[in-house]
Amino acid sequence: MNYDFTNAAVPAPAVTTGLKALRKAFKEAENASYENNMASVALLDDFDLVNRAGALAKHMKDVELLIIVGIGGSNLGTVAVAQAVLGKHFATHTTPRVLFADTVDSAYTHDIVSELQQAVDAKKNVVINVVSKSGTTTETIALFTVLLDVIKKVPHYRDSIVVTTDKGSKLWNVGKVGGFHILEIPKLVGGRYSVFSPVGIFPLAVLGIDIQELIKGAVNARSYCVAANKKNPAALGAIALAHHLKKGKSIHDTFVFAHQLEALGLWYRQLLAESIGKEKTLSGKTVNTGITPTVSVGSVDLHSMGQLYLSGPLDKITTFVDVATEPSVTIPLNKEFALLVDNIQGKTLKDVMNAILDGTKTAYAKRAMPFVSITLPRCDEKSVGELLQMKMLETIYLGHLLNVNPFDQEGVEKYKAETRRILASKR
Ligand code: PA5
């Protein structure tokens, strides 16, 4: 993985001070355990947990339709990895076909129910994986109830249901009573940090993702992201975001120059928004702080957002993400088309994309817009695991620098409680 902070525009003294402030966090990450806030990092050493989820995926032979019921931290990591490794259109192009039931939007859910019904009628092998850390998220439980009703008509349907949740949650108990398969999420691993737990591991293994390689990449990232030095990209990234937030740049745009990394951008959007958007500091002072994460896709969004980025307010820091090795597509020689655009015939699309990316970076630099560049060697399991782990540690470090708790989400809980209250009042 190549991380380039040349244009991050962080003065050297700010880097030195930031690294000093993060010393304790580096130690905590190095000594991660299920007993402390670094539980998500401890997942990487829990071979039993990974193997159990992998073995259950193997047990689910010849799956033709996988439905993942879950929202936010319970499905975004899975989508991110699957899309990055299997391609933008993985949901329809891979075996098994995979559907994400992540909203109570009636029309969207109606389509999923119809597809499940058709699969059941055709006696296809279906797996429903319901994922909820709390086990009480309204949307997830509503959707699971709807889908269960359809699959219940299949003999031995219990073997097709996998419940992923906290040990002892209400959903856990329902799973036990129902005789479903159950996978445990370690208590202190929060939803948005849970991609390397059974939350991500089980469905990704069913989709044919090489889990060992994914974890290998994450372990690699951990080795250099706990180092107290100027080469630590998680620390440098956190220091850059904190520095520019103080200077009024409260938007962080993840600008991916690979379509298949869009979902990874959306996974990071949740990670940053929920971890850093806070009412109070750790000492209880009201700050209402946060960084607004946005996701842009190159080069498409240059034709919609480029004007704003290159002429609008200087309120953003950007992380460009691209992939070094991609399938080669060459633009053929064509006399008639030669007059339309110069200098593209005979070149690969990657050559053109690289020119656009370099051109964009040059324009950003000319406007003194700070940016970080990340290049994945390939869009494979190892690189994706590495990037996910780096981003999780970067976000935890950012929480430390801003003196906020990167692990809670009391704002999300507010809407959940209000929803439950309104539904109760309409009995
Ligand atoms: O990061 C979080 O904690 C949230 O976004 C949750 O992932 C989301 O609300 C779903 O919660 P649960 O997994 O408890 O159903």
CSV table of C-alpha atoms and ligand atoms in Angstrom, one decimal:
chain,number,residue,atom,x,y,z
A,1,MET,CA,0.0,0.0,0.0
A,2,ASN,CA,1.4,3.4,-0.8
A,3,TYR,CA,0.4,6.3,1.4
A,4,ASP,CA,1.5,9.8,0.4
A,5,PHE,CA,1.2,12.7,2.8
A,6,THR,CA,3.3,15.2,0.7
A,7,ASN,CA,0.3,17.4,0.0
A,8,ALA,CA,-1.4,17.0,3.4
A,9,ALA,CA,-0.1,20.4,4.4
A,10,VAL,CA,0.6,19.6,8.0
A,11,PRO,CA,3.5,21.6,9.6
A,12,ALA,CA,6.3,19.4,11.0
A,13,PRO,CA,5.7,20.6,14.6
A,14,ALA,CA,2.0,19.6,14.5
A,15,VAL,CA,3.1,16.1,13.4
A,16,THR,CA,5.6,15.9,16.3
A,17,THR,CA,3.1,17.1,18.8
A,18,GLY,CA,0.4,14.7,17.4
A,19,LEU,CA,2.7,11.7,17.6
A,20,LYS,CA,3.5,12.5,21.2
A,21,ALA,CA,-0.2,12.8,22.1
A,22,LEU,CA,-0.9,9.4,20.5
A,23,ARG,CA,1.8,7.5,22.4
A,24,LYS,CA,-0.7,6.0,24.8
A,25,ALA,CA,-3.1,5.0,22.0
A,26,PHE,CA,-0.3,3.3,20.1
A,27,LYS,CA,0.5,1.2,23.2
A,28,GLU,CA,-3.2,0.4,23.7
A,29,ALA,CA,-3.5,-0.7,20.1
A,30,GLU,CA,-0.4,-2.9,20.4
A,31,ASN,CA,-1.8,-4.6,23.5
A,32,ALA,CA,-5.4,-4.8,22.3
A,33,SER,CA,-7.7,-7.2,24.1
A,34,TYR,CA,-11.5,-7.9,24.3
A,35,GLU,CA,-11.4,-6.2,27.7
A,36,ASN,CA,-10.7,-2.7,26.4
A,37,ASN,CA,-11.7,-0.2,23.7
A,38,MET,CA,-9.2,-1.8,21.2
A,39,ALA,CA,-11.4,-4.9,21.1
A,40,SER,CA,-11.8,-4.5,17.3
A,41,VAL,CA,-8.0,-4.8,16.9
A,42,ALA,CA,-8.0,-7.9,19.2
A,43,LEU,CA,-10.3,-9.6,16.6
A,44,LEU,CA,-7.2,-10.1,14.4
A,45,ASP,CA,-5.8,-12.6,16.9
A,46,ASP,CA,-9.0,-14.5,17.6
A,47,PHE,CA,-8.5,-17.4,15.2
A,48,ASP,CA,-11.2,-19.5,16.8
A,49,LEU,CA,-13.9,-16.8,16.1
A,50,VAL,CA,-12.8,-16.5,12.4
A,51,ASN,CA,-12.5,-20.2,12.0
A,52,ARG,CA,-16.0,-20.9,13.4
A,53,ALA,CA,-17.6,-18.3,11.1
A,54,GLY,CA,-15.6,-19.8,8.2
A,55,ALA,CA,-16.6,-23.4,9.0
A,56,LEU,CA,-20.3,-22.4,9.2
A,57,ALA,CA,-19.9,-20.8,5.8
A,58,LYS,CA,-18.5,-24.0,4.4
A,59,HIS,CA,-21.3,-26.0,6.0
A,60,MET,CA,-23.8,-23.9,4.0
A,61,LYS,CA,-23.0,-25.8,0.8
A,62,ASP,CA,-24.0,-24.6,-2.7
A,63,VAL,CA,-25.7,-21.5,-1.5
A,64,GLU,CA,-27.7,-19.9,-4.4
A,65,LEU,CA,-29.2,-16.9,-2.6
A,66,LEU,CA,-27.8,-15.1,0.4
A,67,ILE,CA,-29.8,-12.4,2.2
A,68,ILE,CA,-28.1,-10.3,4.7
A,69,VAL,CA,-30.4,-8.5,7.1
A,70,GLY,CA,-28.7,-5.7,8.9
A,71,ILE,CA,-28.0,-2.0,8.8
A,72,GLY,CA,-25.1,0.4,9.4
A,73,GLY,CA,-22.2,-1.3,11.1
A,74,SER,CA,-23.9,-4.6,10.6
A,75,ASN,CA,-23.7,-4.6,6.8
A,76,LEU,CA,-21.6,-1.8,5.4
A,77,GLY,CA,-18.2,-3.6,6.0
A,78,THR,CA,-19.5,-6.6,4.2
A,79,VAL,CA,-20.7,-4.6,1.2
A,80,ALA,CA,-17.4,-2.7,1.1
A,81,VAL,CA,-15.2,-5.8,1.0
A,82,ALA,CA,-17.5,-7.7,-1.4
A,83,GLN,CA,-17.7,-4.8,-3.9
A,84,ALA,CA,-14.0,-4.0,-3.7
A,85,VAL,CA,-12.9,-7.6,-4.3
A,86,LEU,CA,-15.7,-8.9,-6.5
A,87,GLY,CA,-16.5,-5.8,-8.5
A,88,LYS,CA,-19.0,-3.0,-8.6
A,89,HIS,CA,-21.9,-5.3,-9.7
A,90,PHE,CA,-21.0,-8.2,-7.5
A,91,ALA,CA,-24.6,-8.5,-6.0
A,92,THR,CA,-26.0,-9.7,-9.3
A,93,HIS,CA,-22.9,-11.2,-10.9
A,94,THR,CA,-21.7,-13.5,-8.3
A,95,THR,CA,-22.8,-16.9,-7.0
A,96,PRO,CA,-24.5,-16.9,-4.7
A,97,ARG,CA,-26.6,-14.0,-5.6
A,98,VAL,CA,-26.7,-11.6,-2.6
A,99,LEU,CA,-29.4,-9.2,-1.4
A,100,PHE,CA,-29.1,-6.7,1.4
A,101,ALA,CA,-32.2,-6.1,3.5
A,102,ASP,CA,-31.2,-2.9,5.2
A,103,THR,CA,-34.2,-0.7,5.0
A,104,VAL,CA,-37.9,-0.8,5.7
A,105,ASP,CA,-38.6,0.9,2.4
A,106,SER,CA,-41.7,-1.1,1.3
A,107,ALA,CA,-41.0,-1.3,-2.4
A,108,TYR,CA,-37.4,-2.3,-2.0
A,109,THR,CA,-38.3,-4.9,0.6
A,110,HIS,CA,-41.2,-6.2,-1.6
A,111,ASP,CA,-38.6,-7.0,-4.3
A,112,ILE,CA,-36.5,-8.9,-1.9
A,113,VAL,CA,-39.5,-10.9,-0.5
A,114,SER,CA,-40.5,-11.8,-4.1
A,115,GLU,CA,-37.0,-13.0,-4.9
A,116,LEU,CA,-36.9,-15.1,-1.8
A,117,GLN,CA,-40.3,-16.5,-2.6
A,118,GLN,CA,-39.2,-17.5,-6.1
A,119,ALA,CA,-36.1,-19.1,-4.7
A,120,VAL,CA,-38.1,-21.0,-2.2
A,121,ASP,CA,-40.5,-22.2,-4.9
A,122,ALA,CA,-37.6,-23.3,-7.1
A,123,LYS,CA,-36.2,-25.2,-4.1
A,124,LYS,CA,-33.0,-23.2,-4.2
A,125,ASN,CA,-30.5,-23.2,-1.4
A,126,VAL,CA,-31.1,-20.0,0.6
A,127,VAL,CA,-29.2,-18.5,3.6
A,128,ILE,CA,-30.6,-15.7,5.6
A,129,ASN,CA,-28.0,-14.0,7.8
A,130,VAL,CA,-29.5,-11.6,10.3
A,131,VAL,CA,-26.9,-9.3,11.8
A,132,SER,CA,-27.6,-7.0,14.8
A,133,LYS,CA,-25.2,-6.3,17.6
A,134,SER,CA,-27.9,-5.0,19.9
A,135,GLY,CA,-30.4,-7.5,18.6
A,136,THR,CA,-33.1,-4.8,18.9
A,137,THR,CA,-32.8,-2.5,15.9
A,138,THR,CA,-36.3,-1.8,14.6
A,139,GLU,CA,-35.5,-2.1,10.9
A,140,THR,CA,-33.5,-5.3,11.2
A,141,ILE,CA,-36.0,-7.1,13.4
A,142,ALA,CA,-39.0,-6.0,11.2
A,143,LEU,CA,-37.2,-7.3,8.0
A,144,PHE,CA,-36.1,-10.5,9.6
A,145,THR,CA,-39.7,-11.2,10.8
A,146,VAL,CA,-41.0,-10.6,7.3
A,147,LEU,CA,-38.4,-12.9,5.6
A,148,LEU,CA,-38.6,-15.6,8.2
A,149,ASP,CA,-42.3,-15.9,7.5
A,150,VAL,CA,-41.5,-16.7,3.8
A,151,ILE,CA,-38.7,-19.2,4.5
A,152,LYS,CA,-40.5,-20.9,7.3
A,153,LYS,CA,-42.5,-23.0,4.8
A,154,VAL,CA,-39.3,-24.8,3.7
A,155,PRO,CA,-38.5,-28.1,5.5
A,156,HIS,CA,-35.4,-27.8,7.7
A,157,TYR,CA,-35.4,-24.0,7.2
A,158,ARG,CA,-33.7,-23.6,10.6
A,159,ASP,CA,-30.4,-24.7,9.1
A,160,SER,CA,-30.7,-21.8,6.6
A,161,ILE,CA,-30.8,-19.1,9.3
A,162,VAL,CA,-27.7,-17.6,10.8
A,163,VAL,CA,-28.0,-15.1,13.6
A,164,THR,CA,-25.0,-12.8,14.3
A,165,THR,CA,-25.4,-10.8,17.5
A,166,ASP,CA,-24.0,-10.1,21.0
A,167,LYS,CA,-24.1,-13.1,23.4
A,168,GLY,CA,-27.2,-12.8,25.6
A,169,SER,CA,-29.0,-10.2,23.4
A,170,LYS,CA,-32.8,-10.7,22.9
A,171,LEU,CA,-32.0,-11.8,19.4
A,172,TRP,CA,-29.5,-14.3,20.7
A,173,ASN,CA,-32.2,-15.8,22.9
A,174,VAL,CA,-34.7,-15.9,19.9
A,175,GLY,CA,-32.0,-17.7,17.9
A,176,LYS,CA,-31.5,-20.3,20.6
A,177,VAL,CA,-35.2,-21.0,21.0
A,178,GLY,CA,-35.6,-21.1,17.2
A,179,GLY,CA,-32.8,-23.5,16.8
A,180,PHE,CA,-30.9,-21.2,14.3
A,181,HIS,CA,-27.1,-21.1,13.9
A,182,ILE,CA,-25.7,-18.4,16.1
A,183,LEU,CA,-22.4,-16.4,15.7
A,184,GLU,CA,-21.2,-14.2,18.5
A,185,ILE,CA,-19.9,-10.6,18.2
A,186,PRO,CA,-17.5,-9.9,21.1
A,187,LYS,CA,-19.1,-7.4,23.5
A,188,LEU,CA,-16.7,-4.4,23.1
A,189,VAL,CA,-16.5,-4.6,19.3
A,190,GLY,CA,-18.7,-1.8,18.1
A,191,GLY,CA,-20.8,-2.2,14.9
A,192,ARG,CA,-18.7,0.1,12.7
A,193,TYR,CA,-15.5,-1.7,13.9
A,194,SER,CA,-16.9,-5.2,13.4
A,195,VAL,CA,-16.0,-6.1,9.8
A,196,PHE,CA,-13.3,-8.6,10.9
A,197,SER,CA,-15.8,-10.3,13.3
A,198,PRO,CA,-18.4,-12.8,12.3
A,199,VAL,CA,-20.5,-9.8,11.1
A,200,GLY,CA,-18.3,-9.6,8.0
A,201,ILE,CA,-16.5,-12.9,8.1
A,202,PHE,CA,-19.5,-15.2,7.7
A,203,PRO,CA,-21.2,-13.6,4.7
A,204,LEU,CA,-17.9,-12.8,3.0
A,205,ALA,CA,-16.8,-16.4,3.3
A,206,VAL,CA,-20.2,-17.5,1.8
A,207,LEU,CA,-19.4,-15.1,-1.1
A,208,GLY,CA,-16.1,-16.8,-1.6
A,209,ILE,CA,-13.9,-14.0,-0.2
A,210,ASP,CA,-10.5,-15.3,1.0
A,211,ILE,CA,-10.8,-14.5,4.7
A,212,GLN,CA,-7.3,-15.5,5.6
A,213,GLU,CA,-5.9,-13.0,3.1
A,214,LEU,CA,-8.3,-10.3,4.3
A,215,ILE,CA,-7.1,-10.8,7.9
A,216,LYS,CA,-3.5,-11.0,6.7
A,217,GLY,CA,-3.8,-7.6,5.2
A,218,ALA,CA,-5.3,-6.2,8.4
A,219,VAL,CA,-2.5,-7.7,10.5
A,220,ASN,CA,0.0,-6.1,8.2
A,221,ALA,CA,-1.6,-2.7,8.7
A,222,ARG,CA,-1.7,-3.1,12.4
A,223,SER,CA,2.1,-3.8,12.5
A,224,TYR,CA,2.9,-0.3,11.0
A,225,CYS,CA,-0.1,1.6,12.4
A,226,VAL,CA,0.9,1.1,16.1
A,227,ALA,CA,4.5,2.4,15.5
A,228,ALA,CA,5.3,5.7,17.1
A,229,ASN,CA,7.0,7.2,14.1
A,230,LYS,CA,6.5,9.6,11.2
A,231,LYS,CA,5.8,6.7,8.8
A,232,ASN,CA,2.6,5.6,10.6
A,233,PRO,CA,-0.1,6.4,8.1
A,234,ALA,CA,-3.0,6.0,10.6
A,235,ALA,CA,-1.3,8.5,12.9
A,236,LEU,CA,-0.4,10.9,10.1
A,237,GLY,CA,-4.0,10.7,8.7
A,238,ALA,CA,-5.5,11.4,12.1
A,239,ILE,CA,-3.1,14.3,12.7
A,240,ALA,CA,-3.9,15.8,9.3
A,241,LEU,CA,-7.7,15.6,9.9
A,242,ALA,CA,-7.4,17.1,13.4
A,243,HIS,CA,-5.1,19.8,12.2
A,244,HIS,CA,-7.3,20.9,9.3
A,245,LEU,CA,-10.5,20.7,11.4
A,246,LYS,CA,-9.0,23.2,13.7
A,247,LYS,CA,-8.3,25.4,10.6
A,248,GLY,CA,-11.9,25.2,9.6
A,249,LYS,CA,-11.8,22.3,7.2
A,250,SER,CA,-14.7,20.3,8.5
A,251,ILE,CA,-15.4,18.1,5.4
A,252,HIS,CA,-13.4,15.0,4.6
A,253,ASP,CA,-13.9,13.8,1.0
A,254,THR,CA,-12.9,10.3,0.2
A,255,PHE,CA,-12.4,10.5,-3.6
A,256,VAL,CA,-12.1,7.0,-4.9
A,257,PHE,CA,-10.7,6.6,-8.5
A,258,ALA,CA,-12.1,3.0,-8.8
A,259,HIS,CA,-15.8,2.4,-9.0
A,260,GLN,CA,-15.5,-0.8,-6.9
A,261,LEU,CA,-14.2,1.3,-3.9
A,262,GLU,CA,-17.4,3.4,-3.6
A,263,ALA,CA,-18.9,1.1,-0.9
A,264,LEU,CA,-15.6,1.2,1.0
A,265,GLY,CA,-16.0,5.0,0.9
A,266,LEU,CA,-19.5,4.6,2.4
A,267,TRP,CA,-18.2,2.2,5.1
A,268,TYR,CA,-15.7,4.9,6.0
A,269,ARG,CA,-18.4,7.5,5.9
A,270,GLN,CA,-20.2,5.8,8.8
A,271,LEU,CA,-16.9,5.2,10.6
A,272,LEU,CA,-15.9,8.8,10.6
A,273,ALA,CA,-19.4,10.3,11.1
A,274,GLU,CA,-20.3,8.2,14.1
A,275,SER,CA,-16.9,8.1,15.7
A,276,ILE,CA,-16.1,11.8,15.6
A,277,GLY,CA,-19.5,13.5,15.4
A,278,LYS,CA,-20.1,14.2,19.1
A,279,GLU,CA,-22.0,16.5,21.4
A,280,LYS,CA,-19.4,16.4,24.3
A,281,THR,CA,-15.7,15.7,24.9
A,282,LEU,CA,-14.5,12.9,27.1
A,283,SER,CA,-14.4,15.4,30.0
A,284,GLY,CA,-18.1,16.3,29.4
A,285,LYS,CA,-17.6,19.7,27.8
A,286,THR,CA,-20.3,20.5,25.1
A,287,VAL,CA,-18.5,20.9,21.8
A,288,ASN,CA,-20.9,19.6,19.1
A,289,THR,CA,-17.9,18.7,17.0
A,290,GLY,CA,-17.5,16.5,13.9
A,291,ILE,CA,-16.1,16.1,10.4
A,292,THR,CA,-18.6,15.6,7.6
A,293,PRO,CA,-17.5,12.7,5.5
A,294,THR,CA,-18.3,12.7,1.8
A,295,VAL,CA,-17.6,10.1,-0.9
A,296,SER,CA,-16.8,11.0,-4.5
A,297,VAL,CA,-16.2,8.7,-7.4
A,298,GLY,CA,-13.6,9.5,-10.0
A,299,SER,CA,-13.8,10.5,-12.7
A,300,VAL,CA,-17.6,10.6,-12.7
A,301,ASP,CA,-18.0,13.1,-9.9
A,302,LEU,CA,-15.6,15.6,-11.4
A,303,HIS,CA,-18.5,16.2,-13.8
A,304,SER,CA,-20.9,17.0,-11.0
A,305,MET,CA,-18.9,18.1,-7.9
A,306,GLY,CA,-15.6,19.2,-9.5
A,307,GLN,CA,-16.9,22.8,-10.0
A,308,LEU,CA,-17.7,23.1,-6.3
A,309,TYR,CA,-14.4,21.4,-5.2
A,310,LEU,CA,-12.2,23.6,-7.5
A,311,SER,CA,-14.0,26.9,-7.1
A,312,GLY,CA,-16.1,26.7,-4.0
A,313,PRO,CA,-15.2,27.1,-0.3
A,314,LEU,CA,-11.9,25.9,1.0
A,315,ASP,CA,-13.5,23.8,3.7
A,316,LYS,CA,-12.3,20.3,2.7
A,317,ILE,CA,-9.5,17.9,3.1
A,318,THR,CA,-9.5,15.1,0.5
A,319,THR,CA,-8.2,11.5,0.5
A,320,PHE,CA,-7.7,10.2,-3.0
A,321,VAL,CA,-7.7,6.4,-3.3
A,322,ASP,CA,-6.8,4.5,-6.4
A,323,VAL,CA,-5.6,1.1,-7.5
A,324,ALA,CA,-2.3,0.5,-9.2
A,325,THR,CA,-3.1,-2.7,-11.1
A,326,GLU,CA,-6.4,-3.1,-13.0
A,327,PRO,CA,-7.6,-5.1,-16.0
A,328,SER,CA,-6.2,-3.6,-19.1
A,329,VAL,CA,-8.6,-2.0,-21.7
A,330,THR,CA,-7.0,-0.3,-24.7
A,331,ILE,CA,-8.6,2.4,-26.8
A,332,PRO,CA,-8.4,1.1,-30.4
A,333,LEU,CA,-6.9,3.1,-33.2
A,334,ASN,CA,-9.8,4.7,-35.2
A,335,LYS,CA,-9.2,7.3,-37.9
A,336,GLU,CA,-12.7,8.8,-37.7
A,337,PHE,CA,-12.6,9.3,-34.0
A,338,ALA,CA,-9.0,10.7,-34.0
A,339,LEU,CA,-10.3,14.2,-34.5
A,340,LEU,CA,-12.6,14.1,-31.5
A,341,VAL,CA,-10.1,13.9,-28.7
A,342,ASP,CA,-6.4,14.0,-29.2
A,343,ASN,CA,-3.8,11.6,-27.6
A,344,ILE,CA,-6.1,8.8,-26.4
A,345,GLN,CA,-6.0,6.2,-29.1
A,346,GLY,CA,-3.7,3.3,-28.4
A,347,LYS,CA,-3.6,4.3,-24.7
A,348,THR,CA,-5.3,2.2,-22.0
A,349,LEU,CA,-8.2,3.5,-20.0
A,350,LYS,CA,-6.0,3.3,-17.0
A,351,ASP,CA,-3.5,5.7,-18.7
A,352,VAL,CA,-6.4,8.1,-19.2
A,353,MET,CA,-7.7,7.7,-15.7
A,354,ASN,CA,-4.2,8.3,-14.3
A,355,ALA,CA,-3.9,11.5,-16.3
A,356,ILE,CA,-7.3,12.6,-14.9
A,357,LEU,CA,-6.2,11.7,-11.3
A,358,ASP,CA,-2.9,13.5,-11.7
A,359,GLY,CA,-4.6,16.5,-13.3
A,360,THR,CA,-7.1,16.7,-10.5
A,361,LYS,CA,-4.3,16.5,-7.8
A,362,THR,CA,-2.4,19.2,-9.6
A,363,ALA,CA,-5.4,21.5,-9.7
A,364,TYR,CA,-6.0,20.8,-6.0
A,365,ALA,CA,-2.4,21.6,-5.2
A,366,LYS,CA,-2.5,24.8,-7.2
A,367,ARG,CA,-5.5,25.9,-5.0
A,368,ALA,CA,-3.6,24.8,-1.8
A,369,MET,CA,-6.3,22.2,-1.1
A,370,PRO,CA,-4.8,19.6,1.3
A,371,PHE,CA,-4.9,16.0,0.2
A,372,VAL,CA,-3.6,12.5,1.1
A,373,SER,CA,-3.1,9.9,-1.6
A,374,ILE,CA,-3.5,6.2,-1.1
A,375,THR,CA,-2.7,3.6,-3.8
A,376,LEU,CA,-3.7,0.0,-3.4
A,377,PRO,CA,-1.4,-2.3,-5.3
A,378,ARG,CA,-4.4,-4.4,-6.3
A,379,CYS,CA,-8.1,-4.5,-5.3
A,380,ASP,CA,-7.7,-7.9,-3.6
A,381,GLU,CA,-8.5,-9.2,-0.1
A,382,LYS,CA,-5.1,-8.4,1.4
A,383,SER,CA,-5.0,-4.8,0.2
A,384,VAL,CA,-8.6,-4.2,1.2
A,385,GLY,CA,-8.1,-5.7,4.7
A,386,GLU,CA,-5.1,-3.5,5.1
A,387,LEU,CA,-6.9,-0.3,4.2
A,388,LEU,CA,-9.9,-1.1,6.4
A,389,GLN,CA,-7.7,-1.7,9.4
A,390,MET,CA,-5.6,1.4,8.8
A,391,LYS,CA,-8.8,3.5,8.6
A,392,MET,CA,-10.2,2.1,11.8
A,393,LEU,CA,-7.0,2.9,13.7
A,394,GLU,CA,-6.8,6.3,12.1
A,395,THR,CA,-10.3,7.0,13.3
A,396,ILE,CA,-9.6,5.8,16.9
A,397,TYR,CA,-6.4,8.0,16.9
A,398,LEU,CA,-8.5,10.9,15.7
A,399,GLY,CA,-10.9,10.4,18.6
A,400,HIS,CA,-7.9,10.6,21.0
A,401,LEU,CA,-6.6,13.8,19.4
A,402,LEU,CA,-10.0,15.5,19.5
A,403,ASN,CA,-10.7,14.2,23.0
A,404,VAL,CA,-14.0,12.5,22.1
A,405,ASN,CA,-15.1,8.9,22.5
A,406,PRO,CA,-14.8,7.2,19.0
A,407,PHE,CA,-16.7,4.1,20.2
A,408,ASP,CA,-20.1,5.3,21.3
A,409,GLN,CA,-23.0,6.6,19.1
A,410,GLU,CA,-25.4,8.2,21.5
A,411,GLY,CA,-26.9,10.3,18.6
A,412,VAL,CA,-28.0,7.1,16.8
A,413,GLU,CA,-29.5,5.8,20.0
A,414,LYS,CA,-31.7,9.0,20.2
A,415,TYR,CA,-33.5,8.3,17.0
A,416,LYS,CA,-33.9,4.6,17.9
A,417,ALA,CA,-35.5,5.4,21.2
A,418,GLU,CA,-37.8,8.0,19.6
A,419,THR,CA,-38.9,5.5,16.9
A,420,ARG,CA,-39.7,2.9,19.5
A,421,ARG,CA,-41.7,5.5,21.5
A,422,ILE,CA,-43.7,6.5,18.4
A,423,LEU,CA,-44.4,2.9,17.4
A,424,ALA,CA,-45.6,2.2,21.0
A,425,SER,CA,-48.0,5.2,20.9
A,426,LYS,CA,-49.6,3.7,17.8
A,427,ARG,CA,-50.6,0.4,19.2
B,1,PA5,O1,-22.2,1.8,14.4
B,1,PA5,C1,-23.2,1.5,15.0
B,1,PA5,O2,-23.2,1.1,16.2
B,1,PA5,C2,-24.6,1.6,14.4
B,1,PA5,O3,-24.5,2.2,13.1
B,1,PA5,C3,-25.1,0.2,14.2
B,1,PA5,O4,-24.3,-0.6,13.5
B,1,PA5,C4,-26.5,0.2,13.6
B,1,PA5,O5,-27.4,1.1,14.2
B,1,PA5,C5,-27.1,-1.2,13.7
B,1,PA5,O6,-27.2,-1.6,15.0
B,1,PA5,P1,-27.3,-3.1,15.4
B,1,PA5,O7,-26.1,-3.9,14.8
B,1,PA5,O8,-27.3,-3.1,16.9
B,1,PA5,O9,-28.6,-3.6,14.8
